[in-house]
XYZ file of N, CA and C in Angstrom:
558
model
N 9.281 -28.005 6.705
C 7.868 -27.990 7.047
C 7.376 -26.561 7.240
N 8.202 -25.727 7.868
C 7.819 -24.342 8.126
C 7.590 -23.592 6.803
N 8.490 -23.809 5.842
C 8.365 -23.145 4.545
C 7.117 -23.647 3.822
N 6.858 -24.946 3.896
C 5.682 -25.516 3.248
C 4.414 -24.898 3.830
N 4.373 -24.708 5.138
C 3.209 -24.083 5.781
C 3.053 -22.641 5.338
N 4.166 -21.904 5.222
C 4.102 -20.506 4.760
C 3.551 -20.439 3.337
N 4.051 -21.333 2.486
C 3.590 -21.340 1.098
C 2.104 -21.677 1.042
N 1.695 -22.679 1.794
C 0.281 -23.077 1.812
C -0.594 -21.944 2.336
N -0.157 -21.276 3.392
C -0.915 -20.160 3.955
C -1.018 -19.017 2.953
N 0.107 -18.663 2.324
C 0.109 -17.580 1.339
C -0.789 -17.908 0.161
N -0.693 -19.142 -0.326
C -1.515 -19.559 -1.451
C -2.994 -19.525 -1.074
N -3.315 -20.059 0.105
C -4.696 -20.063 0.567
C -5.260 -18.658 0.729
N -4.450 -17.761 1.306
C -4.885 -16.376 1.475
C -5.073 -15.716 0.112
N -4.174 -15.998 -0.817
C -4.291 -15.452 -2.167
C -5.586 -15.885 -2.834
N -5.932 -17.179 -2.699
C -7.188 -17.673 -3.260
C -8.392 -17.029 -2.582
N -8.329 -16.887 -1.269
C -9.413 -16.254 -0.529
C -9.627 -14.821 -1.007
N -8.531 -14.097 -1.175
C -8.637 -12.702 -1.601
C -9.190 -12.581 -3.014
N -8.944 -13.577 -3.837
C -9.429 -13.545 -5.211
C -10.950 -13.705 -5.282
N -11.552 -14.358 -4.286
C -12.985 -14.593 -4.337
C -13.798 -13.659 -3.449
N -13.137 -12.906 -2.591
C -13.884 -11.982 -1.730
C -14.483 -10.856 -2.562
N -15.714 -10.486 -2.319
C -16.314 -9.385 -3.073
C -15.740 -8.048 -2.620
N -15.628 -7.112 -3.576
C -15.162 -5.780 -3.207
C -16.321 -4.789 -3.172
N -17.507 -5.208 -3.601
C -18.651 -4.305 -3.520
C -18.909 -3.970 -2.055
N -19.344 -2.765 -1.825
C -19.659 -2.356 -0.473
C -18.472 -1.758 0.254
N -17.305 -1.834 -0.328
C -16.135 -1.219 0.288
C -16.159 0.248 -0.129
N -16.182 1.130 0.819
C -16.262 2.561 0.521
C -15.055 3.258 1.131
N -13.963 3.256 0.399
C -12.757 3.927 0.875
C -12.995 5.432 0.934
N -12.187 6.124 1.739
C -12.259 7.584 1.768
C -12.160 8.104 0.338
N -12.917 9.120 0.045
C -13.013 9.596 -1.329
C -12.163 10.829 -1.600
N -12.010 11.124 -2.875
C -11.291 12.307 -3.332
C -11.869 13.540 -2.644
N -10.979 14.409 -2.179
C -11.392 15.638 -1.505
C -11.422 15.518 0.010
N -11.483 14.302 0.529
C -11.468 14.096 1.982
C -10.068 14.363 2.526
N -9.983 14.617 3.821
C -8.681 14.765 4.485
C -8.168 13.385 4.880
N -6.921 13.129 4.561
C -6.307 11.848 4.899
C -5.972 11.828 6.386
N -6.417 10.813 7.105
C -6.069 10.718 8.522
C -4.556 10.521 8.694
N -3.984 11.251 9.622
C -2.556 11.087 9.910
C -2.367 9.782 10.675
N -1.194 9.215 10.583
C -0.870 7.999 11.322
C 0.636 7.898 11.512
N 1.017 7.127 12.495
C 2.412 6.751 12.725
C 2.439 5.235 12.855
N 3.256 4.590 12.028
C 3.367 3.130 12.033
C 4.832 2.711 11.985
N 5.103 1.514 12.451
C 6.419 0.927 12.243
C 6.502 0.517 10.781
N 7.584 0.914 10.132
C 7.757 0.642 8.708
C 9.154 0.107 8.462
N 9.386 -0.304 7.238
C 10.711 -0.777 6.844
C 10.948 -0.411 5.388
N 12.192 -0.143 5.086
C 12.623 0.037 3.703
C 13.974 -0.642 3.585
N 14.103 -1.500 2.596
C 15.339 -2.250 2.454
C 15.627 -3.132 3.649
N 14.577 -3.543 4.358
C 14.737 -4.401 5.516
C 15.049 -3.670 6.808
N 15.242 -2.361 6.750
C 15.577 -1.575 7.946
C 14.320 -0.909 8.498
N 14.056 -1.152 9.770
C 12.852 -0.641 10.420
C 13.019 0.799 10.876
N 11.906 1.547 10.852
C 11.864 2.928 11.335
C 10.417 3.309 11.588
N 10.213 4.430 12.238
C 8.881 4.943 12.496
C 8.491 5.882 11.360
N 7.331 5.638 10.759
C 6.870 6.432 9.627
C 5.612 7.190 10.029
N 5.614 8.496 9.793
C 4.459 9.349 10.051
C 4.027 9.982 8.738
N 2.750 9.857 8.407
C 2.254 10.412 7.152
C 2.512 11.911 7.080
N 2.170 12.632 8.128
C 2.310 14.095 8.124
C 3.744 14.517 7.795
N 4.725 13.842 8.376
C 6.127 14.172 8.099
C 6.500 13.842 6.663
N 6.012 12.732 6.150
C 6.322 12.343 4.770
C 5.717 13.326 3.782
N 4.526 13.856 4.094
C 3.869 14.816 3.201
C 4.630 16.139 3.099
N 5.505 16.421 4.049
C 6.304 17.660 3.977
C 7.208 17.680 2.756
N 7.521 16.498 2.222
C 8.420 16.392 1.076
C 7.688 16.295 -0.258
N 6.355 16.341 -0.235
C 5.586 16.248 -1.471
C 4.450 15.261 -1.326
N 3.750 15.000 -2.439
C 2.608 14.090 -2.374
C 3.037 12.666 -2.020
N 2.080 11.913 -1.482
C 2.334 10.535 -1.085
C 1.350 9.625 -1.832
N 1.902 8.555 -2.382
C 1.093 7.474 -2.936
C 1.021 6.436 -1.832
N -0.134 6.328 -1.217
C -0.355 5.422 -0.094
C -1.195 4.264 -0.601
N -0.594 3.077 -0.611
C -1.374 1.941 -1.096
C -1.476 0.865 -0.031
N -2.715 0.422 0.169
C -3.027 -0.636 1.121
C -3.100 -1.952 0.339
N -2.518 -3.006 0.919
C -2.583 -4.310 0.278
C -2.884 -5.374 1.318
N -3.548 -6.465 0.904
C -4.026 -7.458 1.865
C -2.955 -8.189 2.665
N -1.942 -8.740 2.008
C -0.985 -9.568 2.752
C 0.327 -9.714 1.990
N 1.423 -9.517 2.685
C 2.749 -9.679 2.092
C 2.941 -11.110 1.611
N 3.641 -11.239 0.515
C 4.041 -12.524 -0.065
C 2.902 -13.333 -0.667
N 1.745 -12.722 -0.893
C 0.703 -13.391 -1.665
C 0.902 -12.973 -3.122
N 0.407 -13.754 -4.082
C 0.711 -13.471 -5.490
C 0.370 -12.050 -5.960
N -0.852 -11.587 -5.709
C -1.245 -10.248 -6.169
C -0.473 -9.139 -5.484
N -0.219 -9.293 -4.199
C 0.498 -8.266 -3.443
C 1.975 -8.219 -3.832
N 2.538 -9.377 -4.135
C 3.919 -9.415 -4.604
C 4.014 -8.748 -5.968
N 3.073 -9.034 -6.858
C 3.070 -8.399 -8.178
C 2.947 -6.883 -8.038
N 2.043 -6.440 -7.164
C 1.847 -5.002 -6.978
C 3.112 -4.344 -6.436
N 3.778 -4.989 -5.498
C 5.029 -4.452 -4.952
C 6.090 -4.336 -6.045
N 6.196 -5.349 -6.881
C 7.157 -5.304 -7.987
C 6.844 -4.140 -8.924
N 5.566 -3.960 -9.251
C 5.167 -2.879 -10.157
C 5.442 -1.504 -9.553
N 5.132 -1.321 -8.263
C 5.439 -0.039 -7.623
C 6.950 0.174 -7.560
N 7.713 -0.883 -7.325
C 9.177 -0.757 -7.294
C 9.712 -0.322 -8.660
N 9.181 -0.920 -9.734
C 9.600 -0.553 -11.087
C 9.251 0.893 -11.420
N 8.127 1.380 -10.924
C 7.672 2.744 -11.218
C 8.178 3.767 -10.206
N 8.861 3.331 -9.167
C 9.252 4.229 -8.080
C 10.063 5.427 -8.554
N 10.970 5.237 -9.476
C 11.783 6.374 -9.945
C 10.904 7.410 -10.644
N 9.854 6.965 -11.345
C 8.930 7.922 -11.975
C 8.192 8.731 -10.916
N 7.731 8.050 -9.863
C 7.069 8.774 -8.774
C 8.035 9.773 -8.134
N 9.251 9.338 -7.876
C 10.244 10.221 -7.246
C 10.560 11.427 -8.126
N 10.655 11.224 -9.427
C 10.912 12.347 -10.345
C 9.784 13.377 -10.295
N 8.595 12.922 -9.990
C 7.439 13.813 -9.865
C 7.297 14.373 -8.449
N 8.229 14.025 -7.575
C 8.224 14.544 -6.209
C 7.380 13.740 -5.235
N 6.886 12.575 -5.658
C 6.002 11.765 -4.809
C 6.770 10.617 -4.162
N 6.293 10.204 -3.001
C 6.855 9.062 -2.288
C 5.786 7.976 -2.185
N 6.195 6.742 -2.407
C 5.298 5.591 -2.316
C 5.434 4.967 -0.932
N 4.296 4.630 -0.334
C 4.257 3.922 0.949
C 3.227 2.803 0.827
N 3.637 1.580 1.121
C 2.713 0.454 1.174
C 2.312 0.212 2.616
N 1.089 -0.229 2.839
C 0.596 -0.525 4.187
C -0.158 -1.853 4.150
N 0.148 -2.726 5.114
C -0.548 -3.996 5.241
C -0.731 -4.337 6.714
N -1.669 -5.212 6.987
C -1.974 -5.567 8.370
C -0.960 -6.545 8.972
N 0.133 -6.798 8.310
C 1.141 -7.731 8.811
C 1.977 -7.166 9.943
N 2.892 -8.003 10.457
C 3.789 -7.560 11.526
C 5.077 -6.990 10.934
N 5.840 -6.268 11.730
C 7.002 -5.535 11.231
C 8.094 -6.459 10.694
N 8.274 -7.627 11.284
C 9.306 -8.538 10.775
C 8.983 -9.001 9.359
N 7.751 -9.361 9.148
C 7.325 -9.807 7.799
C 7.389 -8.645 6.811
N 6.977 -7.457 7.240
C 7.010 -6.274 6.391
C 8.453 -5.916 6.033
N 9.362 -6.033 6.985
C 10.775 -5.728 6.713
C 11.326 -6.669 5.645
N 10.991 -7.940 5.753
C 11.432 -8.922 4.759
C 10.825 -8.602 3.385
N 9.533 -8.253 3.367
C 8.824 -7.909 2.126
C 9.423 -6.655 1.489
N 9.778 -5.663 2.319
C 10.329 -4.411 1.789
C 11.652 -4.651 1.072
N 12.388 -5.609 1.574
C 13.697 -5.900 0.984
C 13.571 -6.743 -0.280
N 12.816 -7.831 -0.189
C 12.768 -8.758 -1.322
C 11.787 -8.327 -2.411
N 10.563 -8.010 -2.049
C 9.539 -7.751 -3.063
C 9.431 -6.278 -3.466
N 9.716 -5.375 -2.529
C 9.692 -3.946 -2.856
C 11.058 -3.486 -3.348
N 12.005 -4.403 -3.327
C 13.347 -4.195 -3.886
C 14.045 -2.969 -3.316
N 13.830 -2.718 -2.030
C 14.472 -1.610 -1.315
C 14.058 -0.225 -1.836
N 13.034 -0.140 -2.662
C 12.688 1.112 -3.350
C 11.786 2.046 -2.553
N 10.936 1.492 -1.687
C 9.988 2.342 -0.954
C 9.645 1.696 0.385
N 9.057 2.490 1.250
C 8.714 2.037 2.604
C 7.425 1.222 2.599
N 7.397 0.232 3.485
C 6.195 -0.558 3.718
C 5.940 -0.526 5.224
N 4.711 -0.208 5.601
C 4.363 -0.072 7.012
C 3.494 -1.225 7.483
N 3.735 -1.660 8.712
C 2.932 -2.704 9.349
C 1.771 -2.045 10.084
N 0.581 -2.534 9.833
C -0.645 -1.996 10.434
C -1.362 -3.121 11.196
N -0.767 -3.558 12.343
C -1.379 -4.661 13.096
C -2.823 -4.348 13.466
N -3.696 -5.309 13.198
C -5.110 -5.101 13.494
C -5.812 -4.228 12.479
N -5.110 -3.798 11.425
C -5.671 -2.967 10.346
C -6.306 -1.676 10.882
N -5.731 -1.112 11.952
C -6.306 0.100 12.558
C -6.268 1.306 11.625
N -5.168 1.461 10.874
C -5.095 2.571 9.916
C -6.008 2.279 8.730
N -6.061 1.030 8.306
C -6.970 0.653 7.216
C -8.414 1.008 7.576
N -8.777 0.824 8.832
C -10.131 1.185 9.287
C -10.348 2.692 9.122
N -9.359 3.502 9.503
C -9.481 4.967 9.362
C -9.674 5.391 7.907
N -9.089 4.607 6.981
C -9.191 4.913 5.552
C -10.339 4.149 4.884
N -11.133 3.455 5.681
C -12.263 2.662 5.182
C -11.830 1.635 4.142
N -10.667 1.007 4.372
C -10.192 -0.021 3.449
C -10.071 -1.388 4.116
N -10.516 -1.515 5.347
C -10.415 -2.795 6.053
C -11.511 -3.739 5.581
N -11.159 -5.018 5.535
C -12.131 -6.044 5.174
C -11.809 -7.302 5.972
N -12.784 -8.205 6.111
C -12.529 -9.425 6.871
C -11.521 -10.315 6.158
N -10.622 -10.871 6.943
C -9.632 -11.800 6.423
C -9.790 -13.151 7.084
N -8.746 -13.956 7.009
C -8.816 -15.282 7.632
C -9.027 -15.184 9.142
N -9.732 -16.130 9.689
C -9.958 -16.212 11.139
C -10.599 -14.959 11.717
N -11.429 -14.299 10.931
C -12.154 -13.102 11.373
C -11.255 -11.926 11.730
N -10.020 -11.943 11.278
C -9.132 -10.795 11.475
C -9.374 -9.791 10.360
N -9.025 -8.553 10.610
C -9.157 -7.538 9.570
C -7.868 -7.462 8.762
N -8.025 -7.294 7.455
C -6.897 -7.046 6.559
C -7.246 -5.844 5.694
N -6.302 -5.377 4.926
C -6.512 -4.225 4.053
C -7.004 -4.674 2.694
N -7.972 -3.966 2.157
C -8.374 -4.180 0.781
C -7.333 -3.508 -0.121
N -7.232 -3.947 -1.371
C -6.274 -3.352 -2.310
C -6.813 -1.978 -2.747
N -6.369 -0.948 -2.061
C -6.823 0.415 -2.307
C -5.629 1.354 -2.311
N -5.613 2.252 -3.297
C -4.531 3.230 -3.397
C -5.089 4.640 -3.275
N -4.295 5.476 -2.628
C -4.625 6.893 -2.488
C -3.444 7.716 -2.975
N -3.727 8.859 -3.556
C -2.705 9.877 -3.776
C -3.120 11.036 -2.887
N -2.182 11.452 -2.044
C -2.472 12.478 -1.042
C -1.574 13.689 -1.288
N -2.187 14.866 -1.418
C -1.440 16.110 -1.613
C -0.722 16.489 -0.322
N 0.310 17.324 -0.418
C 1.045 17.732 0.786
C 0.172 18.368 1.875
N -0.974 18.948 1.513
C -1.855 19.541 2.523
C -2.776 18.494 3.165
N -2.629 17.212 2.766
C -3.426 16.139 3.353
C -4.714 15.823 2.616
N -4.983 16.509 1.515
C -6.193 16.259 0.734
C -6.004 15.035 -0.149
N -6.989 14.158 -0.158
C -6.933 12.983 -1.017
C -7.260 13.400 -2.448
N -6.300 13.158 -3.341
C -6.456 13.499 -4.754
C -7.025 12.329 -5.557
N -6.774 11.116 -5.084
C -7.269 9.915 -5.752
C -7.549 8.861 -4.707
N -8.663 8.171 -4.879
C -9.022 7.007 -4.069
C -9.434 5.935 -5.053
N -8.718 4.800 -5.045
C -8.956 3.785 -6.063
C -8.877 2.386 -5.461
N -9.954 1.617 -5.601
C -9.998 0.240 -5.119
C -10.239 -0.677 -6.307
N -9.347 -1.662 -6.463
C -9.462 -2.620 -7.553
C -8.541 -3.792 -7.257
N -8.938 -4.989 -7.634
C -8.080 -6.159 -7.419
C -6.895 -6.197 -8.371
N -6.970 -5.488 -9.485
C -5.931 -5.509 -10.507
C -4.743 -4.652 -10.067
N -3.612 -5.263 -9.712
C -2.462 -4.482 -9.247
C -1.940 -3.486 -10.289
N -1.918 -3.865 -11.555
C -1.391 -2.998 -12.616
C -2.140 -1.674 -12.661
N -3.450 -1.724 -12.518
C -4.257 -0.512 -12.601
C -3.883 0.490 -11.506
N -3.453 0.026 -10.352
C -3.093 0.925 -9.257
C -1.898 1.807 -9.636
N -0.931 1.250 -10.290
C 0.251 2.018 -10.675
C -0.148 3.045 -11.716
N -0.908 2.624 -12.715
C -1.339 3.539 -13.782
C -2.163 4.700 -13.223
N -3.136 4.390 -12.363
C -4.025 5.427 -11.817
C -3.278 6.400 -10.903
N -2.430 5.865 -10.029
C -1.728 6.754 -9.094
C -0.705 7.616 -9.823
N -0.019 7.054 -10.798
C 0.948 7.834 -11.571
C 0.248 8.957 -12.330
N -0.914 8.657 -12.915
C -1.689 9.687 -13.619
C -2.135 10.790 -12.662
N -2.548 10.425 -11.448
C -2.998 11.426 -10.470
C -1.847 12.319 -10.026
N -0.670 11.751 -9.832
C 0.500 12.566 -9.441
C 0.886 13.494 -10.582
N 0.849 12.998 -11.806
C 1.157 13.848 -12.970
C 0.164 15.005 -13.071
N -1.117 14.715 -12.872
C -2.152 15.756 -12.933
C -1.934 16.795 -11.846
N -1.576 16.360 -10.652
C -1.304 17.285 -9.546
C -0.121 18.196 -9.919
N 0.926 17.613 -10.471
C 2.091 18.406 -10.885
C 1.738 19.390 -11.984
N 0.898 18.978 -12.931
C 0.508 19.848 -14.043
C -0.266 21.067 -13.536
N -1.118 20.882 -12.531
C -1.887 21.992 -11.969
C -0.985 22.999 -11.270
N 0.091 22.514 -10.707
C 1.042 23.396 -9.985
C 1.924 24.160 -10.964
N 2.092 23.590 -12.154
C 3.039 23.987 -13.118
C 3.162 25.270 -13.699
């Protein structure tokens, strides 16, 4: 019964997200400074504290916000980022996913759907999503993250801000932005 309820909830949330309008969502734009944050995160199911500022010390960050773990679009996006992760790493970039879920669910998602390839952070109450102007109403009047990706330079400048329901486009756009950043340094 518990699994059936999870499946029904995930399916229902997935349908809800498919019909919600994205007009009027104004994520932080290119050239803005990315707000720093510290969140509980997981990679490969192992929890740790993740700070954006510390992660940026190692190179650019692909920060992508997604509505809910284990929903169809978010699972597809996680798979696509996992498949492209080695390309991002070769370019010196690190991928971080952020969702309004709790750390236990995020840890499970990081292991199964992100395939242990990159960190996923729990953003209870979508507080970080609010700072990035990517929060939107979810079920029961709670806030969730809109599907928005950012590429952030090591100095904290946003190089790309992209909102779209199509998960595939996020990988293509962020990879192109990281390549362009590397070419300018080159």
